[in-house]
Amino acid sequence: MSKLLQLHDFGASSATSFEALRSSATQTGCSTTGGNGKSGCGSAAGQGDLPPEIWEKVKNHPCYSEQAHHHFARMHVAVAPACNIQCNYCNRKYDCANESRPGVVSEKLSPEQAARKVIAVASTIPQMTVLGIAGPGDALANPAKTFKTFELVTATAPDIKLCLSTNGLMLPDYVEQIVAMNVDHVTITINMIDPEIGAQIYPWIFYNHRRYTGVEASKILSERQLLGLEMLTARGILVKVNSVMIPGINDRHLIEVNKAVKSRGAFLHNIMPLISEPEHGTVFGLEGRRGPSAQELKALQDDCEGEMNMMRHCRQCRADAVGLLGEDRSAEFTTDKVMEMEVEYDLAARQAYQAKVEAERDAIAAARQRELATLADETATIKIQVAIATKGGGVINEHFGHAHEFQIYEVSTAGAKFIGHRRVDLYCEGGYASETGIEPILKALNDCTAVLVAKIGLCPKDSLAGAGIEAVEDYAFEYIEQSVIAYFKNYLERVGKSEISHVARGDADIRQGAFVAS
Amino acid sequence: MAYKIVASQCTSCSACEPECPNVAITEKRGVFMIDPSKCTECIGHFDVPQCVAVCPVHGTCVIDNSVPRASAA
């Protein structure tokens, strides 16, 4: 029912639109220098610098809006494991219960099973707003199953947003069908625009009934990806581009990719770190190619920002993940369980719940603005990173020892800005501190000045202090951004009074590999 | 002769199934197999056997020498 937006309606694809974005950001009183404070500022509705039409489309989509990812959940269904290209960071053995990474699932579903699962999840988790088909394999290498699933879901649950993820090879052929199916968002994985670089990432593609290899394969892939992107944005479909940052191959090249996709109307760019643990058995893993460090990834994302919005909250989740980003409830919804569940689709209840969340988000945004106003007279040039223990809702509500991940905010006088997350193993397992100890967590948080938690034991608190990281319980159950700004203000005061001295922090590890679903 | 799928190597990704011009590939409980009486090795359809070209695991779609060659389409 919603009118399909044409790009020229809000002018998101050209240089002029960038100026428009800048000026709208300026109007809300935010710094626009180098894209700083992008997600940390904006109107009380929390839309940042997005035009209202786009905000309306992404505000409840956890993968397209950093604001939304605190509150709304998504689910993936694995119906189409076939793929038509080979990537050196992918292993086609997709069935694994104990890992959380793209392309991994526990069970493959028929479109009918998938539709039933969607309804079961939507009845259980009212904040589930988005259904994605994101692998394993490529959604458009198996279009019949992908579109059948969408059709069945739309028939029962018309309010659920549909999205799909593709390598783009077949995209130009299916743009019309994507539009006809009312698919809201499409993600294209684009790792290169230079086929010479592509040849190091893609050993082959299958196209027009034959296998292409080398530079020729990447040339076809790149042309088809960019054509598909242009066609989608011309039809008003929001497109996110995913890129895998592969140090030594495409790390600097991704700046060119960023320009190319931005000029073709992509709305969001998600640069993800390469996952290359040897035990995953990928080509890159077996040849010992490393993933980027936290600061390398951030530096690249910062270099691309200013060109367009950058996604920094991606959890690289399983292809059958269910729940908020950063949590995995897929084990609750196995086919056996779903078939036994009594499911009733209650649209009114879902809408009522979502309205409540909306009110809460407004309160969070207002609190952030109030807190930010108290920094108005500060002129310090200090910038620090703060880690947050949260289980969702935009609130500091997780015990340090129970945290599967920490969300990282960069804060300066311009405001608090989400810059990433660090996945960790549980420090506290069943009430006892883990055997591996706190070392990996210290490494993951090494670039942070403080960690804000709901609760923390004395022992880990001391370990953190020894590593120069302050553990703070003062903001337990408070809103995240408001608290980060309040902590920063307090930090500046203490620096001003020489109670503490500000020191630059080092780099941090991005935790890779197996993430055992809790 | 015909092509066959080495079950121990197959990841059940299903990429081959829709590519076969002879509808010779079927899945039973997650295991894919080629019906040798239907397989023509893609002769007369394509330059290369489609299951071999699309299969992500090298050496999984291979010639089955135990089966007499089907006549070319």
Coordinates of C-alpha atoms in Angstrom, one line a residue:
Chain A
M1 CA 0.0 0.0 0.0
S2 CA 2.9 2.4 0.6
K3 CA 3.8 4.3 -2.4
L4 CA 7.1 3.2 -4.0
L5 CA 9.6 5.9 -3.5
Q6 CA 11.4 7.1 -6.5
L7 CA 14.9 8.2 -5.8
H8 CA 14.4 11.6 -7.3
D9 CA 11.5 12.1 -4.8
F10 CA 14.2 12.6 -2.1
G11 CA 17.2 12.8 -4.3
A12 CA 19.4 10.2 -2.6
S13 CA 21.6 9.3 -5.4
S14 CA 23.4 12.3 -6.5
A15 CA 26.0 14.8 -5.2
T16 CA 23.2 17.3 -4.6
S17 CA 21.5 14.9 -2.2
F18 CA 24.6 14.6 -0.2
E19 CA 24.6 18.4 0.2
A20 CA 20.9 18.1 1.2
L21 CA 21.8 15.6 3.8
R22 CA 24.6 17.8 5.1
S23 CA 22.3 20.8 5.4
S24 CA 19.6 18.8 7.1
A25 CA 22.2 17.5 9.5
T26 CA 23.4 21.1 10.2
Q27 CA 19.8 22.2 10.9
T28 CA 19.6 19.7 13.7
G29 CA 22.7 21.3 15.2
C30 CA 25.1 18.4 14.6
S31 CA 28.7 18.4 13.6
T32 CA 29.0 17.2 10.1
T33 CA 32.8 17.2 9.9
G34 CA 34.0 13.9 8.7
G35 CA 30.6 12.4 9.4
N36 CA 31.2 12.5 13.2
G37 CA 28.2 12.2 15.4
K38 CA 26.0 10.8 12.6
S39 CA 24.1 8.4 14.6
G40 CA 24.5 10.3 17.8
C41 CA 22.5 13.3 16.7
G42 CA 19.4 14.2 14.9
S43 CA 15.8 15.0 15.7
A44 CA 13.9 13.8 18.7
A45 CA 12.4 11.0 16.6
G46 CA 15.9 9.6 16.3
Q47 CA 16.1 9.6 12.5
G48 CA 19.6 11.1 12.3
D49 CA 20.2 12.7 9.0
L50 CA 17.9 10.5 6.9
P51 CA 15.2 12.0 4.8
P52 CA 11.8 11.3 6.4
E53 CA 10.7 9.0 3.6
I54 CA 13.7 6.7 4.0
W55 CA 13.4 6.9 7.8
E56 CA 9.9 5.7 7.5
K57 CA 11.1 2.6 5.6
V58 CA 14.0 1.7 7.9
K59 CA 12.9 2.8 11.3
N60 CA 11.8 -0.7 12.3
H61 CA 14.4 -2.6 10.4
P62 CA 17.2 -3.8 12.7
C63 CA 19.7 -4.3 9.8
Y64 CA 19.1 -1.0 8.1
S65 CA 18.8 1.3 11.2
E66 CA 21.2 1.4 14.1
Q67 CA 18.5 2.9 16.2
A68 CA 16.1 0.1 15.3
H69 CA 18.5 -2.7 16.1
H70 CA 18.1 -2.1 19.9
H71 CA 14.4 -2.7 19.7
F72 CA 13.4 -4.8 16.7
A73 CA 14.1 -8.3 15.7
R74 CA 14.6 -10.1 12.4
M75 CA 14.6 -13.6 11.3
H76 CA 16.2 -15.4 8.4
V77 CA 14.8 -18.6 6.8
A78 CA 17.1 -20.9 4.9
V79 CA 15.1 -22.1 1.9
A80 CA 17.6 -21.7 -0.9
P81 CA 21.1 -23.1 -0.3
A82 CA 22.2 -23.2 -3.9
C83 CA 24.7 -20.7 -5.1
N84 CA 26.0 -19.7 -8.5
I85 CA 29.4 -18.2 -7.5
Q86 CA 32.3 -19.4 -5.3
C87 CA 33.8 -17.0 -2.8
N88 CA 37.2 -17.7 -1.1
Y89 CA 35.7 -16.7 2.3
C90 CA 32.9 -19.2 2.0
N91 CA 32.7 -22.9 2.7
R92 CA 29.6 -24.6 1.3
K93 CA 29.2 -26.9 4.3
Y94 CA 26.5 -24.8 5.8
D95 CA 25.0 -27.1 8.5
C96 CA 26.4 -26.2 11.9
A97 CA 24.6 -25.7 15.2
N98 CA 27.5 -24.2 17.1
E99 CA 28.6 -21.4 14.9
S100 CA 27.2 -18.0 14.2
R101 CA 28.3 -16.6 10.9
P102 CA 26.8 -15.9 7.5
G103 CA 25.9 -19.0 5.5
V104 CA 25.5 -21.3 8.5
V105 CA 22.2 -23.0 9.3
S106 CA 20.9 -26.0 11.2
E107 CA 18.2 -27.0 8.9
K108 CA 17.0 -26.2 5.4
L109 CA 13.3 -25.5 5.1
S110 CA 10.7 -25.8 2.3
P111 CA 8.9 -22.6 1.5
E112 CA 5.8 -24.0 3.4
Q113 CA 7.9 -24.8 6.5
A114 CA 9.5 -21.5 6.3
A115 CA 6.2 -19.6 6.2
R116 CA 4.9 -21.5 9.2
K117 CA 8.1 -20.7 11.1
V118 CA 7.7 -17.0 10.3
I119 CA 4.2 -17.0 11.7
A120 CA 5.3 -18.9 14.7
V121 CA 8.1 -16.5 15.4
A122 CA 6.0 -13.4 14.8
S123 CA 3.4 -14.7 17.3
T124 CA 6.0 -15.3 19.9
I125 CA 8.2 -12.2 19.3
P126 CA 6.1 -9.2 18.6
Q127 CA 9.1 -7.0 17.8
M128 CA 10.0 -9.3 14.9
T129 CA 9.4 -7.0 11.9
V130 CA 11.7 -8.3 9.2
L131 CA 12.0 -11.6 7.3
G132 CA 15.2 -12.0 5.3
I133 CA 16.4 -14.7 2.9
A134 CA 20.1 -14.4 3.3
G135 CA 21.5 -17.8 2.6
P136 CA 23.2 -20.2 2.8
G137 CA 23.8 -19.7 -0.9
D138 CA 22.2 -17.0 -3.0
A139 CA 18.5 -16.1 -2.7
L140 CA 18.4 -15.5 -6.5
A141 CA 20.2 -18.7 -7.5
N142 CA 17.1 -20.4 -6.3
P143 CA 14.4 -17.8 -7.1
A144 CA 11.4 -20.2 -7.2
K145 CA 11.9 -21.1 -3.5
T146 CA 12.7 -17.5 -2.4
F147 CA 9.7 -16.0 -4.1
K148 CA 7.3 -18.8 -3.0
T149 CA 8.3 -18.2 0.6
F150 CA 7.7 -14.5 0.3
E151 CA 4.3 -15.1 -1.3
L152 CA 3.2 -17.5 1.5
V153 CA 4.4 -15.1 4.2
T154 CA 2.7 -12.0 2.7
A155 CA -0.6 -13.9 2.5
T156 CA -0.7 -14.4 6.3
A157 CA 1.5 -11.7 7.7
P158 CA 1.2 -8.7 5.4
D159 CA 3.0 -6.4 8.0
I160 CA 6.3 -8.2 7.9
K161 CA 8.9 -6.5 5.8
L162 CA 10.6 -8.7 3.3
C163 CA 14.2 -8.5 2.3
L164 CA 16.7 -10.6 0.5
S165 CA 20.4 -10.8 0.2
T166 CA 22.2 -11.6 -3.0
N167 CA 25.6 -11.7 -4.7
G168 CA 23.9 -9.8 -7.5
L169 CA 24.8 -12.1 -10.4
M170 CA 21.2 -12.8 -11.3
L171 CA 19.8 -9.6 -9.9
P172 CA 19.0 -7.8 -13.2
D173 CA 16.8 -10.7 -14.2
Y174 CA 14.7 -10.5 -11.1
V175 CA 14.3 -6.8 -10.4
E176 CA 10.7 -6.8 -11.7
Q177 CA 9.7 -9.7 -9.6
I178 CA 11.3 -8.1 -6.5
V179 CA 9.2 -5.0 -7.1
A180 CA 6.1 -7.0 -7.7
M181 CA 6.6 -9.0 -4.5
N182 CA 6.8 -5.8 -2.5
V183 CA 10.3 -6.6 -1.2
D184 CA 11.3 -3.6 0.9
H185 CA 15.1 -4.0 1.0
V186 CA 17.8 -5.8 -0.9
T187 CA 21.3 -6.3 0.2
I188 CA 24.0 -6.9 -2.5
T189 CA 27.4 -8.2 -1.5
I190 CA 29.9 -6.2 -3.5
N191 CA 33.6 -6.8 -2.7
M192 CA 35.2 -5.2 -5.7
I193 CA 34.6 -3.2 -8.9
D194 CA 38.1 -4.1 -10.3
P195 CA 38.0 -7.6 -11.8
E196 CA 41.7 -8.0 -11.1
I197 CA 41.0 -7.7 -7.4
G198 CA 37.8 -9.8 -7.9
A199 CA 39.9 -12.7 -9.3
Q200 CA 41.6 -13.0 -5.9
I201 CA 38.2 -13.3 -4.2
Y202 CA 36.1 -15.3 -6.6
P203 CA 37.6 -18.5 -8.2
W204 CA 34.6 -19.0 -10.4
I205 CA 31.0 -18.1 -11.3
F206 CA 28.3 -20.1 -13.0
Y207 CA 26.5 -18.0 -15.6
N208 CA 24.7 -18.7 -18.8
H209 CA 25.1 -22.4 -18.4
R210 CA 28.9 -22.4 -18.0
R211 CA 31.6 -21.8 -15.5
Y212 CA 33.7 -18.7 -15.9
T213 CA 37.0 -18.2 -14.0
G214 CA 39.6 -15.6 -13.3
V215 CA 39.2 -11.9 -14.4
E216 CA 36.5 -12.8 -16.9
A217 CA 34.3 -14.2 -14.1
S218 CA 34.8 -11.1 -11.9
K219 CA 34.1 -8.8 -14.8
I220 CA 30.7 -10.4 -15.5
L221 CA 29.9 -10.4 -11.7
S222 CA 30.8 -6.8 -11.2
E223 CA 28.9 -5.6 -14.2
R224 CA 25.8 -7.5 -13.2
Q225 CA 26.0 -6.3 -9.5
L226 CA 26.3 -2.6 -10.5
L227 CA 23.5 -3.0 -13.1
G228 CA 21.2 -4.7 -10.6
L229 CA 22.0 -2.0 -8.0
E230 CA 21.1 0.8 -10.5
M231 CA 17.9 -1.0 -11.5
L232 CA 16.7 -1.4 -7.9
T233 CA 17.4 2.1 -6.8
A234 CA 15.7 3.4 -9.9
R235 CA 12.6 1.5 -8.8
G236 CA 12.8 3.0 -5.3
I237 CA 13.9 -0.2 -3.5
L238 CA 16.3 0.5 -0.7
V239 CA 19.6 -1.2 -1.3
K240 CA 22.3 -1.9 1.3
V241 CA 25.7 -3.0 0.0
N242 CA 27.7 -5.5 2.1
S243 CA 31.5 -5.7 1.6
V244 CA 33.9 -8.1 3.2
M245 CA 37.1 -6.3 4.2
I246 CA 39.9 -8.7 3.2
P247 CA 43.3 -7.2 4.4
G248 CA 45.8 -7.3 1.6
I249 CA 43.2 -7.8 -1.2
N250 CA 40.5 -5.2 -1.1
D251 CA 41.0 -3.2 2.0
R252 CA 41.9 0.1 0.4
H253 CA 39.9 -0.8 -2.8
L254 CA 36.7 -0.7 -0.8
I255 CA 36.9 3.1 -0.7
E256 CA 36.5 3.0 -4.5
V257 CA 33.7 0.4 -4.1
N258 CA 32.0 2.8 -1.7
K259 CA 32.1 5.7 -4.2
A260 CA 30.8 3.4 -7.0
V261 CA 27.8 2.1 -5.0
K262 CA 27.0 5.5 -3.5
S263 CA 26.8 7.1 -6.9
R264 CA 24.4 4.3 -8.0
G265 CA 22.0 5.1 -5.2
A266 CA 22.9 2.5 -2.5
F267 CA 21.6 3.9 0.8
L268 CA 23.8 2.1 3.3
H269 CA 27.3 0.5 3.2
N270 CA 28.1 -2.3 5.5
I271 CA 31.9 -3.1 5.6
M272 CA 32.3 -6.4 7.5
P273 CA 35.5 -8.0 8.8
L274 CA 36.7 -11.1 7.0
I275 CA 35.9 -14.3 9.0
S276 CA 38.8 -16.7 8.3
E277 CA 39.2 -19.1 11.2
P278 CA 41.1 -22.1 9.7
E279 CA 38.5 -24.6 11.2
H280 CA 35.9 -23.1 8.9
G281 CA 37.7 -24.7 6.0
T282 CA 37.5 -21.7 3.6
V283 CA 40.3 -20.9 1.1
F284 CA 41.2 -17.8 3.0
G285 CA 41.1 -19.6 6.3
L286 CA 43.3 -22.4 5.1
E287 CA 45.9 -20.0 3.5
G288 CA 46.1 -18.2 6.8
R289 CA 44.7 -14.8 5.6
R290 CA 43.9 -12.7 8.7
G291 CA 40.8 -10.6 9.4
P292 CA 41.2 -6.9 10.2
S293 CA 41.6 -5.6 13.7
A294 CA 39.0 -3.4 15.3
Q295 CA 40.8 -0.2 14.5
E296 CA 41.6 -1.2 10.9
L297 CA 38.0 -1.8 10.3
K298 CA 36.9 1.4 12.0
A299 CA 39.5 3.4 10.1
L300 CA 38.1 2.1 6.8
Q301 CA 34.5 2.8 7.8
D302 CA 35.5 6.3 8.9
D303 CA 37.2 6.9 5.6
C304 CA 34.0 5.9 3.7
E305 CA 31.7 7.8 6.0
G306 CA 31.0 11.3 4.8
E307 CA 30.4 9.7 1.5
M308 CA 27.3 7.8 2.8
N309 CA 25.9 6.2 5.9
M310 CA 27.9 3.3 7.2
M311 CA 26.5 0.3 8.9
R312 CA 28.5 -0.6 12.0
H313 CA 26.1 -2.8 13.9
C314 CA 26.2 -5.9 11.7
R315 CA 26.5 -9.1 13.7
Q316 CA 27.3 -11.3 10.6
C317 CA 24.6 -13.6 11.9
R318 CA 23.6 -17.1 11.0
A319 CA 21.5 -17.6 7.9
D320 CA 18.7 -18.9 10.2
A321 CA 19.1 -16.5 13.0
V322 CA 16.0 -15.4 15.0
G323 CA 15.7 -12.5 17.4
L324 CA 17.5 -9.2 18.1
L325 CA 20.8 -8.8 16.4
G326 CA 23.4 -10.2 18.8
E327 CA 21.1 -12.8 20.2
D328 CA 20.1 -16.1 18.6
R329 CA 16.8 -17.7 19.4
S330 CA 16.9 -20.1 16.5
A331 CA 17.0 -23.1 18.8
E332 CA 13.6 -22.3 20.0
F333 CA 12.2 -22.5 16.6
T334 CA 13.4 -25.8 15.0
T335 CA 11.0 -27.4 12.5
D336 CA 9.9 -30.0 15.1
K337 CA 9.0 -27.3 17.6
V338 CA 7.4 -25.0 15.1
M339 CA 5.1 -27.8 13.8
E340 CA 3.9 -28.4 17.4
M341 CA 3.4 -24.8 18.3
E342 CA -0.1 -23.3 18.3
V343 CA 0.3 -20.3 16.1
E344 CA -2.2 -17.5 15.8
Y345 CA -1.3 -14.4 13.9
D346 CA -2.4 -11.4 16.0
L347 CA -1.7 -8.3 14.0
A348 CA -3.4 -5.9 16.5
A349 CA -1.2 -7.2 19.3
R350 CA 1.9 -6.8 17.3
Q351 CA 1.0 -3.3 16.4
A352 CA 0.2 -2.4 20.0
Y353 CA 3.5 -3.7 21.1
Q354 CA 5.4 -1.8 18.4
A355 CA 3.6 1.4 19.3
K356 CA 4.9 1.0 22.8
V357 CA 8.4 0.5 21.5
E358 CA 8.0 3.6 19.4
A359 CA 7.1 5.7 22.5
E360 CA 10.1 4.3 24.3
R361 CA 12.4 5.2 21.5
D362 CA 11.1 8.8 21.5
A363 CA 11.9 8.9 25.2
I364 CA 15.4 7.6 24.6
A365 CA 16.0 10.2 21.9
A366 CA 14.7 13.0 24.1
A367 CA 16.9 12.0 27.0
R368 CA 19.9 11.9 24.7
Q369 CA 19.2 15.4 23.4
R370 CA 18.8 16.7 27.0
E371 CA 22.1 15.1 28.1
L372 CA 23.8 16.4 24.9
A373 CA 22.7 19.9 25.7
T374 CA 24.7 19.8 28.9
L375 CA 27.8 19.4 26.9
A376 CA 27.1 22.5 24.8
D377 CA 29.8 24.6 26.6
E378 CA 32.5 21.9 26.5
T379 CA 35.3 22.6 24.1
A380 CA 37.5 19.6 24.9
T381 CA 38.9 17.7 21.8
I382 CA 39.1 14.5 23.7
K383 CA 37.4 11.4 22.2
I384 CA 37.0 8.2 24.0
Q385 CA 35.4 4.8 23.4
V386 CA 33.0 3.3 25.9
A387 CA 31.8 -0.3 26.0
I388 CA 28.2 -1.2 27.0
A389 CA 26.7 -4.4 28.4
T390 CA 23.2 -4.6 27.0
K391 CA 20.6 -7.2 26.1
G392 CA 18.6 -4.8 24.1
G393 CA 16.0 -2.1 24.5
G394 CA 18.6 0.7 24.3
V395 CA 19.3 0.2 28.0
I396 CA 22.4 -0.8 30.0
N397 CA 20.8 -4.0 31.4
E398 CA 23.3 -6.8 31.2
H399 CA 25.6 -8.2 33.9
F400 CA 29.3 -8.1 32.8
G401 CA 29.6 -11.8 33.3
H402 CA 26.6 -12.6 31.2
A403 CA 27.5 -10.5 28.2
H404 CA 27.9 -12.2 24.8
E405 CA 29.0 -9.0 23.3
F406 CA 29.7 -5.4 24.2
Q407 CA 28.4 -2.5 22.1
I408 CA 31.0 0.2 21.6
Y409 CA 30.3 3.9 21.5
E410 CA 32.7 6.7 20.6
V411 CA 31.9 9.8 22.5
S412 CA 33.1 13.4 22.1
T413 CA 31.5 16.8 22.7
A414 CA 29.6 16.1 19.4
G415 CA 27.8 13.3 21.1
A416 CA 27.7 9.5 21.3
K417 CA 28.1 7.5 18.2
F418 CA 27.7 3.7 17.9
I419 CA 30.9 2.3 16.2
G420 CA 30.7 -1.4 16.6
H421 CA 30.3 -4.4 18.9
R422 CA 32.8 -6.9 20.3
R423 CA 31.6 -10.5 20.6
V424 CA 33.1 -12.3 23.6
D425 CA 32.8 -15.7 25.3
L426 CA 30.8 -15.6 28.5
Y427 CA 33.0 -14.6 31.4
C428 CA 30.6 -16.1 33.8
E429 CA 29.3 -19.5 33.1
G430 CA 26.7 -20.9 35.5
G431 CA 27.8 -18.6 38.3
Y432 CA 31.5 -19.4 38.0
A433 CA 34.1 -17.3 36.2
S434 CA 35.3 -19.1 33.0
E435 CA 38.5 -21.0 32.8
T436 CA 39.9 -19.0 29.9
G437 CA 39.5 -16.0 32.2
I438 CA 39.2 -12.4 31.4
E439 CA 42.1 -12.0 29.0
P440 CA 40.1 -12.3 25.8
I441 CA 37.6 -9.8 27.0
L442 CA 40.4 -7.3 27.9
K443 CA 41.7 -7.7 24.4
A444 CA 38.3 -7.1 22.9
L445 CA 37.8 -4.0 25.0
N446 CA 41.4 -2.7 24.8
D447 CA 40.4 0.4 22.9
C448 CA 37.8 1.4 25.5
T449 CA 38.2 3.8 28.4
A450 CA 35.3 2.3 30.3
V451 CA 32.7 -0.4 30.3
L452 CA 29.2 0.5 31.5
V453 CA 27.3 -2.5 33.0
A454 CA 24.2 -3.4 35.0
K455 CA 26.4 -5.2 37.5
I456 CA 30.0 -6.6 37.8
G457 CA 31.9 -8.6 40.3
L458 CA 34.9 -7.3 42.2
C459 CA 37.4 -9.7 40.6
P460 CA 36.7 -8.7 36.9
K461 CA 36.4 -5.1 38.0
D462 CA 40.0 -5.2 39.3
S463 CA 41.2 -7.0 36.2
L464 CA 39.6 -4.3 34.0
A465 CA 41.1 -1.5 36.2
G466 CA 44.5 -3.2 35.8
A467 CA 44.1 -2.9 32.1
G468 CA 43.1 0.7 32.4
I469 CA 39.4 0.2 31.8
E470 CA 37.0 1.6 34.3
A471 CA 34.0 -0.6 35.1
V472 CA 31.0 1.6 35.9
E473 CA 27.7 0.4 37.5
D474 CA 26.4 3.9 38.1
Y475 CA 24.2 3.9 35.0
A476 CA 22.6 0.5 35.5
F477 CA 19.2 0.2 33.7
E478 CA 19.6 3.7 32.3
Y479 CA 19.4 4.6 28.5
I480 CA 22.7 3.9 26.7
E481 CA 23.4 7.1 24.8
Q482 CA 22.3 9.4 27.6
S483 CA 24.6 7.4 30.0
V484 CA 27.6 7.5 27.6
I485 CA 27.3 11.2 27.4
A486 CA 26.9 11.6 31.1
Y487 CA 29.9 9.4 31.7
F488 CA 31.9 11.4 29.3
K489 CA 31.0 14.7 31.0
N490 CA 32.0 13.2 34.3
Y491 CA 35.3 12.0 32.7
L492 CA 36.0 15.5 31.4
E493 CA 35.4 16.9 34.8
R494 CA 37.8 14.5 36.4
V495 CA 40.4 15.2 33.8
G496 CA 39.9 18.9 34.4
K497 CA 40.5 18.5 38.1
S498 CA 43.5 16.2 37.4
E499 CA 41.9 13.3 39.2
I500 CA 42.6 11.2 36.2
S501 CA 44.7 11.7 33.2
H502 CA 43.5 11.1 29.7
V503 CA 45.5 8.5 27.8
A504 CA 45.1 7.3 24.3
R505 CA 44.0 3.6 24.0
G506 CA 45.4 1.0 21.7
D507 CA 43.9 -1.4 19.2
A508 CA 41.5 -4.2 19.9
D509 CA 40.7 -7.7 18.7
I510 CA 37.6 -8.6 16.7
R511 CA 36.5 -11.9 18.0
Q512 CA 35.9 -14.4 15.2
G513 CA 34.6 -17.8 14.8
A514 CA 32.3 -20.0 16.7
F515 CA 29.6 -18.3 18.8
V516 CA 27.7 -20.9 20.6
A517 CA 24.0 -20.0 20.8
S518 CA 22.9 -19.7 24.4
Chain B
M1 CA 27.8 -43.6 -19.2
A2 CA 26.2 -40.9 -17.1
Y3 CA 27.2 -38.6 -14.3
K4 CA 26.8 -39.6 -10.7
I5 CA 27.0 -37.7 -7.4
V6 CA 29.5 -38.8 -4.8
A7 CA 27.2 -38.7 -1.8
S8 CA 29.9 -38.5 0.8
Q9 CA 31.1 -35.2 -0.8
C10 CA 27.8 -33.7 -1.6
T11 CA 26.8 -30.8 0.6
S12 CA 23.1 -31.0 -0.5
C13 CA 23.2 -27.4 -1.6
S14 CA 20.7 -28.2 -4.4
A15 CA 22.4 -26.1 -7.0
C16 CA 22.6 -28.9 -9.6
E17 CA 18.9 -29.9 -9.4
P18 CA 17.4 -27.0 -11.4
E19 CA 20.2 -26.8 -13.8
C20 CA 19.8 -30.3 -15.2
P21 CA 18.1 -30.2 -18.6
N22 CA 16.9 -33.7 -18.3
V23 CA 15.4 -33.4 -14.8
A24 CA 17.6 -36.4 -13.9
I25 CA 18.6 -35.1 -10.4
T26 CA 16.3 -35.6 -7.4
E27 CA 16.6 -35.3 -3.7
K28 CA 15.5 -37.9 -1.2
R29 CA 15.9 -37.0 2.5
G30 CA 18.6 -34.5 1.8
V31 CA 20.6 -36.8 -0.5
F32 CA 20.9 -35.9 -4.2
M33 CA 21.2 -38.4 -6.9
I34 CA 21.3 -38.6 -10.7
D35 CA 19.0 -41.1 -12.5
P36 CA 21.5 -42.6 -15.0
S37 CA 18.6 -43.5 -17.4
K38 CA 17.8 -39.8 -17.8
C39 CA 21.4 -38.4 -17.8
T40 CA 22.7 -37.5 -21.3
E41 CA 25.8 -35.8 -19.9
C42 CA 24.2 -32.6 -21.3
I43 CA 25.2 -33.7 -24.8
G44 CA 23.0 -31.8 -27.2
H45 CA 22.0 -29.3 -24.6
F46 CA 25.2 -27.6 -23.4
D47 CA 28.9 -27.6 -24.0
V48 CA 29.6 -28.7 -20.5
P49 CA 27.7 -30.9 -18.1
Q50 CA 25.7 -28.5 -15.9
C51 CA 25.9 -30.4 -12.7
V52 CA 29.7 -30.4 -12.9
A53 CA 29.8 -26.7 -13.8
V54 CA 27.6 -25.6 -11.0
C55 CA 28.7 -28.0 -8.2
P56 CA 30.8 -26.1 -5.6
V57 CA 32.7 -29.2 -4.4
H58 CA 35.3 -30.4 -6.9
G59 CA 35.1 -34.1 -7.9
T60 CA 31.5 -34.6 -6.6
C61 CA 29.7 -34.9 -10.0
V62 CA 31.7 -37.6 -11.8
I63 CA 31.4 -40.0 -14.7
D64 CA 29.7 -43.3 -13.7
N65 CA 31.6 -45.9 -15.7
S66 CA 29.3 -48.7 -14.5
V67 CA 26.4 -47.4 -16.6
P68 CA 26.2 -47.8 -20.3
R69 CA 26.3 -44.6 -22.3
A70 CA 22.9 -43.1 -22.9
S71 CA 22.3 -42.2 -26.5
A72 CA 22.8 -38.5 -27.3
A73 CA 19.7 -36.4 -27.4

